[in-house]
PDB file of C-alpha atoms and ligand atoms in Angstrom:
ATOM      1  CA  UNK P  18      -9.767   2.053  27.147  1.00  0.00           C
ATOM      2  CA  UNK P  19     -11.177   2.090  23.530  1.00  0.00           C
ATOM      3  CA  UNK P  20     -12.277  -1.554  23.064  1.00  0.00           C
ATOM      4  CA  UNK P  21     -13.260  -3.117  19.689  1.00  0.00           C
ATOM      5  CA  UNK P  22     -15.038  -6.113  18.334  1.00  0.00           C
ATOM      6  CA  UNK P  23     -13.973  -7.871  15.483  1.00  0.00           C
ATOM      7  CA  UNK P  24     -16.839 -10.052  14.579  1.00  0.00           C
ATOM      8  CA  UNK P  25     -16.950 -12.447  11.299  1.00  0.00           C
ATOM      9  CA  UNK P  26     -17.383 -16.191  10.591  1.00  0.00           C
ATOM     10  CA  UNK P  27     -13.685 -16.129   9.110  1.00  0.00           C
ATOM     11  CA  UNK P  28     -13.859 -19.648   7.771  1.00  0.00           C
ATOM     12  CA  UNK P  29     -11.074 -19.346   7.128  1.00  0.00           C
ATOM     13  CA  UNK P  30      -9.513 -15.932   8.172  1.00  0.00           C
ATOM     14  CA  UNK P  31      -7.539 -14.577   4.927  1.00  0.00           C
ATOM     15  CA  UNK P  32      -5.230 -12.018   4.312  1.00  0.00           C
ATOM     16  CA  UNK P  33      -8.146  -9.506   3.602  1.00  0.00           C
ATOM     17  CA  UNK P  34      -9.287  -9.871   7.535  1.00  0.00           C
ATOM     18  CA  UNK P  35      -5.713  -9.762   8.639  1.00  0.00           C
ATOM     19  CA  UNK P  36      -5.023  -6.665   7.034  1.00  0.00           C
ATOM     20  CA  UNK P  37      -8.378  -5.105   8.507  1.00  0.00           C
ATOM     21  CA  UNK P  38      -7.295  -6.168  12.115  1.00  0.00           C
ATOM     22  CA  UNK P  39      -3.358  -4.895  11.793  1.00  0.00           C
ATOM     23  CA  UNK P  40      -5.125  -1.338  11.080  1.00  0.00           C
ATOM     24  CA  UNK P  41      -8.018  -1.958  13.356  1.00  0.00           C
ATOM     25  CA  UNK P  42      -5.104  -2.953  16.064  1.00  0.00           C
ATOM     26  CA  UNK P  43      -3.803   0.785  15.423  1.00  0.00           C
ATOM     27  CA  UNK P  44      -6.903   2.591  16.191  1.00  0.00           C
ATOM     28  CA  UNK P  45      -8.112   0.687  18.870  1.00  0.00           C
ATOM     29  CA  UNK P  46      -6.072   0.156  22.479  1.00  0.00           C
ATOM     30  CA  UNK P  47      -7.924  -3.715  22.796  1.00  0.00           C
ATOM     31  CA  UNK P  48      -9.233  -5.628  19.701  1.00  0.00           C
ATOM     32  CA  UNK P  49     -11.645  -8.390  20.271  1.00  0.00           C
ATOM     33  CA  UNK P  50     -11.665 -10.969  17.155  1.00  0.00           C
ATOM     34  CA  UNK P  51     -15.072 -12.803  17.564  1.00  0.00           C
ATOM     35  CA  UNK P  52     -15.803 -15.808  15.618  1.00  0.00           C
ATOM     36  CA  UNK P  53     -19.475 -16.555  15.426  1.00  0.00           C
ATOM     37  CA  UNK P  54     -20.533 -19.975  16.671  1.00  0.00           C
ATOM     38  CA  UNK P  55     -23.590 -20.363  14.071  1.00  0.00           C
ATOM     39  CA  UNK P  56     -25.663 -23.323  14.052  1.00  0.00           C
ATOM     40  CA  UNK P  57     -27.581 -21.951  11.123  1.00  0.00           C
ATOM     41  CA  UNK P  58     -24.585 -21.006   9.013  1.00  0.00           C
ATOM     42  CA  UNK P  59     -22.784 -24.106   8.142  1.00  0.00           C
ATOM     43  CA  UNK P  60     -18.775 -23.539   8.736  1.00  0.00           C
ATOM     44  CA  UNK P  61     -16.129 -25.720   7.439  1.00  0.00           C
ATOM     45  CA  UNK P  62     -14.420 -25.833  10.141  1.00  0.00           C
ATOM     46  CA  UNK P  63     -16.073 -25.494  14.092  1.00  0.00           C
ATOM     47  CA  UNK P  64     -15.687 -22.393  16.036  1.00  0.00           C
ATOM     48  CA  UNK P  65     -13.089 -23.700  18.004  1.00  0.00           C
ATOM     49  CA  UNK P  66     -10.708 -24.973  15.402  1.00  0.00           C
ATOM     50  CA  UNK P  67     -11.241 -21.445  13.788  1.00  0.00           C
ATOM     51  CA  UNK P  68     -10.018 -19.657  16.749  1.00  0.00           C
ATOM     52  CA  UNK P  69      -7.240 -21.628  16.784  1.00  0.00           C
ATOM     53  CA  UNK P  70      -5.977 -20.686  13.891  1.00  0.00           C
ATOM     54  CA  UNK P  71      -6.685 -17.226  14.059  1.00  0.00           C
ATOM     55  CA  UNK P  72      -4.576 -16.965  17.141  1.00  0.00           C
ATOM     56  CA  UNK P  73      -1.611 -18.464  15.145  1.00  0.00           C
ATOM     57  CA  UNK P  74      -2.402 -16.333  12.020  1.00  0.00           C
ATOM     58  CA  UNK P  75      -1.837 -13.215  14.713  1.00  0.00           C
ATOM     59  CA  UNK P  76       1.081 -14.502  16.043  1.00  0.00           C
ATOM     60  CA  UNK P  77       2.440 -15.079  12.984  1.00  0.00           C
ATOM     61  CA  UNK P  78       1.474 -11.495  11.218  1.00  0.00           C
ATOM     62  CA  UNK P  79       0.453  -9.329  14.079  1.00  0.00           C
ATOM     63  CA  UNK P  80       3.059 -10.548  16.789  1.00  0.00           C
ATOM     64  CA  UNK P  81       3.824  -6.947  17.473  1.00  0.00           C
ATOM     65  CA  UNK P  82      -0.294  -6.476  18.314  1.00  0.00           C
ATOM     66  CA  UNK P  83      -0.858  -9.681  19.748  1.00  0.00           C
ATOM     67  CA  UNK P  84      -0.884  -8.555  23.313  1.00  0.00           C
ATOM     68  CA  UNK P  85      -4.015  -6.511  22.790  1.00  0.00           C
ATOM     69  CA  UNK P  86      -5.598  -8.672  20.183  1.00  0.00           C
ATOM     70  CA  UNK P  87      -7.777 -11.480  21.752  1.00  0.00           C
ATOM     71  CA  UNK P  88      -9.709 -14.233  19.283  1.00  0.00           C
ATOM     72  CA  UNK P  89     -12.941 -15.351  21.494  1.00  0.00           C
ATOM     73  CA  UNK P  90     -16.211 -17.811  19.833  1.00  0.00           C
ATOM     74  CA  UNK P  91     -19.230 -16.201  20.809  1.00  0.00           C
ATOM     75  CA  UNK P  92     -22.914 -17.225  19.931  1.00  0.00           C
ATOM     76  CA  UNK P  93     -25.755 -14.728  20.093  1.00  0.00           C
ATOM     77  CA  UNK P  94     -26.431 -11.368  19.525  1.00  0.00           C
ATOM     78  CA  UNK P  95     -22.666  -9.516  18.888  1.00  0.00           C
ATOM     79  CA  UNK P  96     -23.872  -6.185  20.443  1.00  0.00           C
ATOM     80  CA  UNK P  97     -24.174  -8.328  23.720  1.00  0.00           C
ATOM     81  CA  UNK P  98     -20.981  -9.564  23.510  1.00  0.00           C
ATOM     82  CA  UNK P  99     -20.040  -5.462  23.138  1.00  0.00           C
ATOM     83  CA  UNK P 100     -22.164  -5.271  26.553  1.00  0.00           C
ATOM     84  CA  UNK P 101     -20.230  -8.344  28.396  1.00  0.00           C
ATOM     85  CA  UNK P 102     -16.381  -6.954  27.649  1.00  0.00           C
ATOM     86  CA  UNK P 103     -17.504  -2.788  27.490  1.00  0.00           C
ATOM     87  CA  UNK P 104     -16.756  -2.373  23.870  1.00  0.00           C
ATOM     88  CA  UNK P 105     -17.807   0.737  22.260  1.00  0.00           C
ATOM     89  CA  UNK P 106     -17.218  -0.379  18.046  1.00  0.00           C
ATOM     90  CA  UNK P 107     -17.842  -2.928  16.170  1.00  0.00           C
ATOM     91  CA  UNK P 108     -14.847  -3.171  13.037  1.00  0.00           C
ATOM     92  CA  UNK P 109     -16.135  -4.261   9.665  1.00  0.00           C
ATOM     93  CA  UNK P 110     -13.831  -4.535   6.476  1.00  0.00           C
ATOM     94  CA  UNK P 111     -15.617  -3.140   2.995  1.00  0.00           C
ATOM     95  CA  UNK P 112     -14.170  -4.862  -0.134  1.00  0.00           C
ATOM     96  CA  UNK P 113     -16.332  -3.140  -2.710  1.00  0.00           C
ATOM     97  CA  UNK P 114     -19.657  -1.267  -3.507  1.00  0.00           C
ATOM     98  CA  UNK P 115     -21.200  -4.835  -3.186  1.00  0.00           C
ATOM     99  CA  UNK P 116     -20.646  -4.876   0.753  1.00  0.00           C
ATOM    100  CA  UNK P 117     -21.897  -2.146   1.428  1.00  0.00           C
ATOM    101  CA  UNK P 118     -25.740  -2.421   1.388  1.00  0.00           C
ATOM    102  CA  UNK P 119     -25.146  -5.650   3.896  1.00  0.00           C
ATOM    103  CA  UNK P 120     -22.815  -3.485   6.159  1.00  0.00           C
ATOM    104  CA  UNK P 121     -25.075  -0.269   6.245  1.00  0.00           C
ATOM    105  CA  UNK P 122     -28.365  -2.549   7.060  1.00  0.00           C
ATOM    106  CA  UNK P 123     -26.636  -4.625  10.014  1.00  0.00           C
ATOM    107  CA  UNK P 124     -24.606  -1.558  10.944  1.00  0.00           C
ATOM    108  CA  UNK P 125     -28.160   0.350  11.838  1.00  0.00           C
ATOM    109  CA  UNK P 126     -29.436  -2.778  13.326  1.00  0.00           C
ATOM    110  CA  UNK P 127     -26.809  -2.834  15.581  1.00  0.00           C
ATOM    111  CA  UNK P 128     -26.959   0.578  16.621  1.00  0.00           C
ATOM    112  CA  UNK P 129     -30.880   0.200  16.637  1.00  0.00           C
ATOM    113  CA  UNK P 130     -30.081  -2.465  19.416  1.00  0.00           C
ATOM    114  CA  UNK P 131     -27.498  -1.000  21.017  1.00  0.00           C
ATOM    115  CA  UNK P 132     -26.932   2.903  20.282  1.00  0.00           C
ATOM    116  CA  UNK P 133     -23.666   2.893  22.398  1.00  0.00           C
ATOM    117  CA  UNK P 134     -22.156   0.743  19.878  1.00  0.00           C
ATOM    118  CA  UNK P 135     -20.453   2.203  16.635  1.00  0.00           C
ATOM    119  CA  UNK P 136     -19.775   0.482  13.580  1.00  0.00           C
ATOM    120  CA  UNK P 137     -16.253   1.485  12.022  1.00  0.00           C
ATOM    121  CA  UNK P 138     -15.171   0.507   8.407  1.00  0.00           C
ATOM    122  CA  UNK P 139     -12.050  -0.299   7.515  1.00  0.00           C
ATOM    123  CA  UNK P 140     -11.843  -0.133   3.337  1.00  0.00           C
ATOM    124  CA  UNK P 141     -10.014  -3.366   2.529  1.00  0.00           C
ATOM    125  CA  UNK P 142      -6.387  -3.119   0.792  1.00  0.00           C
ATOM    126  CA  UNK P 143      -6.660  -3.161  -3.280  1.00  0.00           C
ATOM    127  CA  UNK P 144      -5.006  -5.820  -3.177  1.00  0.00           C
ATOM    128  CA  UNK P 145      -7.402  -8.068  -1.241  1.00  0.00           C
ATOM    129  CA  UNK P 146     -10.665  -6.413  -2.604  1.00  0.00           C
ATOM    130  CA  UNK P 147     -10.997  -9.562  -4.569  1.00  0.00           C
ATOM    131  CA  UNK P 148     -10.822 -11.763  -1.585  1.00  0.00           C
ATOM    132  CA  UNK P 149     -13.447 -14.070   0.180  1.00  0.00           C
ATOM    133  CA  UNK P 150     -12.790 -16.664   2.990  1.00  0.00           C
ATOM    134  CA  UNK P 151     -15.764 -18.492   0.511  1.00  0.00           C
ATOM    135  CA  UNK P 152     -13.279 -18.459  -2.821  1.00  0.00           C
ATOM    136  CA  UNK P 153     -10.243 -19.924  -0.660  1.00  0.00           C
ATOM    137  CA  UNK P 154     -12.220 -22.837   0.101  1.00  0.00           C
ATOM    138  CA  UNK P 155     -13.089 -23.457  -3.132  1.00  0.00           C
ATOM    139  CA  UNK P 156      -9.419 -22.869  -4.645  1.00  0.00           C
ATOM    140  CA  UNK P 157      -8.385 -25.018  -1.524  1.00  0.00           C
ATOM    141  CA  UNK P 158     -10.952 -28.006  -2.552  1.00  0.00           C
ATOM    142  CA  UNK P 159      -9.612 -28.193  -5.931  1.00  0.00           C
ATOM    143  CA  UNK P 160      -5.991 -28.246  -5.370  1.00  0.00           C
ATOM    144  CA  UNK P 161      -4.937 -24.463  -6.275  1.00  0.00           C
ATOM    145  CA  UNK P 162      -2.825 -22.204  -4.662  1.00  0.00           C
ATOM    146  CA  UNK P 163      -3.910 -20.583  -1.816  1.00  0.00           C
ATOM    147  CA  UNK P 164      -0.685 -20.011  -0.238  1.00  0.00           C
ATOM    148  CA  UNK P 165      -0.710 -15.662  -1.142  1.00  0.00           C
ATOM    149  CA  UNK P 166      -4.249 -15.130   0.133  1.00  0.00           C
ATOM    150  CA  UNK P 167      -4.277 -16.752   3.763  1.00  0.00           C
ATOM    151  CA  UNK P 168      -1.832 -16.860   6.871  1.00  0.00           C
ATOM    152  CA  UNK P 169       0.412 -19.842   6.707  1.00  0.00           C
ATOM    153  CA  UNK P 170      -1.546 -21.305  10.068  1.00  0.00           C
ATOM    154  CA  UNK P 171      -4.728 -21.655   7.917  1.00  0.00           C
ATOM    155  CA  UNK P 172      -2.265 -22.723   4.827  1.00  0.00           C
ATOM    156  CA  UNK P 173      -1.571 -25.952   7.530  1.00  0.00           C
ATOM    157  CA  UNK P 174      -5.048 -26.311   8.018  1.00  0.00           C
ATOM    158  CA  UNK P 175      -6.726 -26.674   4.513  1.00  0.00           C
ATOM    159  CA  UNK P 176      -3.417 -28.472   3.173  1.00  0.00           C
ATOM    160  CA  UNK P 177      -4.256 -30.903   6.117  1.00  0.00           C
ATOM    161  CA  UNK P 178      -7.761 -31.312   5.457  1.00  0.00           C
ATOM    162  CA  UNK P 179      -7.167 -32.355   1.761  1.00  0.00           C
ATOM    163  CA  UNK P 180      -8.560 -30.758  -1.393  1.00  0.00           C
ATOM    164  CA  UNK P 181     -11.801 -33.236  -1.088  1.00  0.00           C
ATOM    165  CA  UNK P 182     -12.768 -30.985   1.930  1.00  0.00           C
TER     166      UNK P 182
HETATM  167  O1  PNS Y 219     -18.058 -12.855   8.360  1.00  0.00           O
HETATM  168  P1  PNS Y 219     -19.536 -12.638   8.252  1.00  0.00           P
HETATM  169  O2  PNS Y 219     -20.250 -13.950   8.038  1.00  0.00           O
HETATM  170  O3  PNS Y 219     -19.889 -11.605   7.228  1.00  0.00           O
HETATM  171  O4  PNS Y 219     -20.005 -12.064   9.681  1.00  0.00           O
HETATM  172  C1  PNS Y 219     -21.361 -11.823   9.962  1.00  0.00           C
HETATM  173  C2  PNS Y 219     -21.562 -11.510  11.449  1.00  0.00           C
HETATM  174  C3  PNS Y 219     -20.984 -12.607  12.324  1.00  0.00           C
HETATM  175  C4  PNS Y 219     -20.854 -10.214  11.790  1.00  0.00           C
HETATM  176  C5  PNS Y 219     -23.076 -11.335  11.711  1.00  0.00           C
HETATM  177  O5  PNS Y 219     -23.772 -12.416  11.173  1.00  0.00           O
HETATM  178  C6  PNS Y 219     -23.407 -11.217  13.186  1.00  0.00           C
HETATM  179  O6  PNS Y 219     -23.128 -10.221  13.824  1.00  0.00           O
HETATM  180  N1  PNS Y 219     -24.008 -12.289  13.753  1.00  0.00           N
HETATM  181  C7  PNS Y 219     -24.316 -12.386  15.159  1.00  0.00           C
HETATM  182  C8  PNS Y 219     -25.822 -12.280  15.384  1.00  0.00           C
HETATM  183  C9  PNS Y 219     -26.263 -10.835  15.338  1.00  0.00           C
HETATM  184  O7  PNS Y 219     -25.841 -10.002  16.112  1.00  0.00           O
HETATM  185  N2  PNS Y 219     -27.162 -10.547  14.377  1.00  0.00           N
HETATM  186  C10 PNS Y 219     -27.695  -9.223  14.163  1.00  0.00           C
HETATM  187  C11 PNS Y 219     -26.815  -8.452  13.186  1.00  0.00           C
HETATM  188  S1  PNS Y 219     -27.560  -6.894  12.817  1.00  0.00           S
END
């Protein structure tokens, strides 16, 4: 079985890292979404609360996937996470020339660490290239419309919280 990990902060998840996992979900038989439990990297919202809503964001978009797309928190290294569940790839979305530097020095990290483990790139849809979990937080804090750049569980989440959030 060709398992994948999905790994990300996705605070929140947008429609940039849903359309990564729907094409993700097609290559791979098992897709593990892993949100990183960071002490060090302040998140809006905990690790639990994120996987929460990324479940219902799959549901919602990916319901024909969802069987063989799991959301777990993890903290740690995420190459032994790949060891725990026997996952062969790590999936990374690439928005733009900017990423890539990032991706290419963590992606040979990771396979310094762990040469079983391959990074795969998905290139992110044009139209979500301009996308960042970062700028829908900001939108979302004061009062603009995030509703056609995130799932509508995450919609819920930062209408909820308020734009003072
Ligand atoms: O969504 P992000 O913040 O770009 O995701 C970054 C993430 C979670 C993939 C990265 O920080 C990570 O893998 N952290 C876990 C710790 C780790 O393995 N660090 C070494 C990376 S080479």
């Amino acid at each position: 079985m060709r398992i994948a990990v999905y790994p990300g902060s996705f605070d929140p998840i947008t429609n940039g890292h849903v359309d990564v996992l729907r094409r993700a979900a097609a290559v791979f038989d098992r897709v593990v979404v892993a949100v990183l439990v960071n002490p060090r990297k302040a998140a809006v919202d905990d690790a639990e609360t994120r996987v929460e809503t990324i479940r219902a964001s799959v549901a919602e978009a990916l319901a024909e996937d969802a069987d063989r797309i799991e959301v777990v928190a993890f903290d740690g290294l995420t190459v032994d996470l790949c060891a725990r569940i026997g996952a062969r790839w790590l999936i990374r979305g690439l928005r733009a020339v900017a990423d890539f530097e990032a991706e290419l020095q963590m992606a040979h990290m990771n396979r310094k660490l762990a040469p079983q483990v391959d990074t795969v790139f998905f290139m992110t849809a044009l139209e979500h290239a301009y996308l960042s979990s970062s700028l829908v937080r900001e939108i979302a804090r004061f009062g603009g419309d995030v509703a056609p750049l995130v799932p509508t569980a995450v919609l819920g989440r930062l209408t909820d919280a308020g734009p003072d959030r």
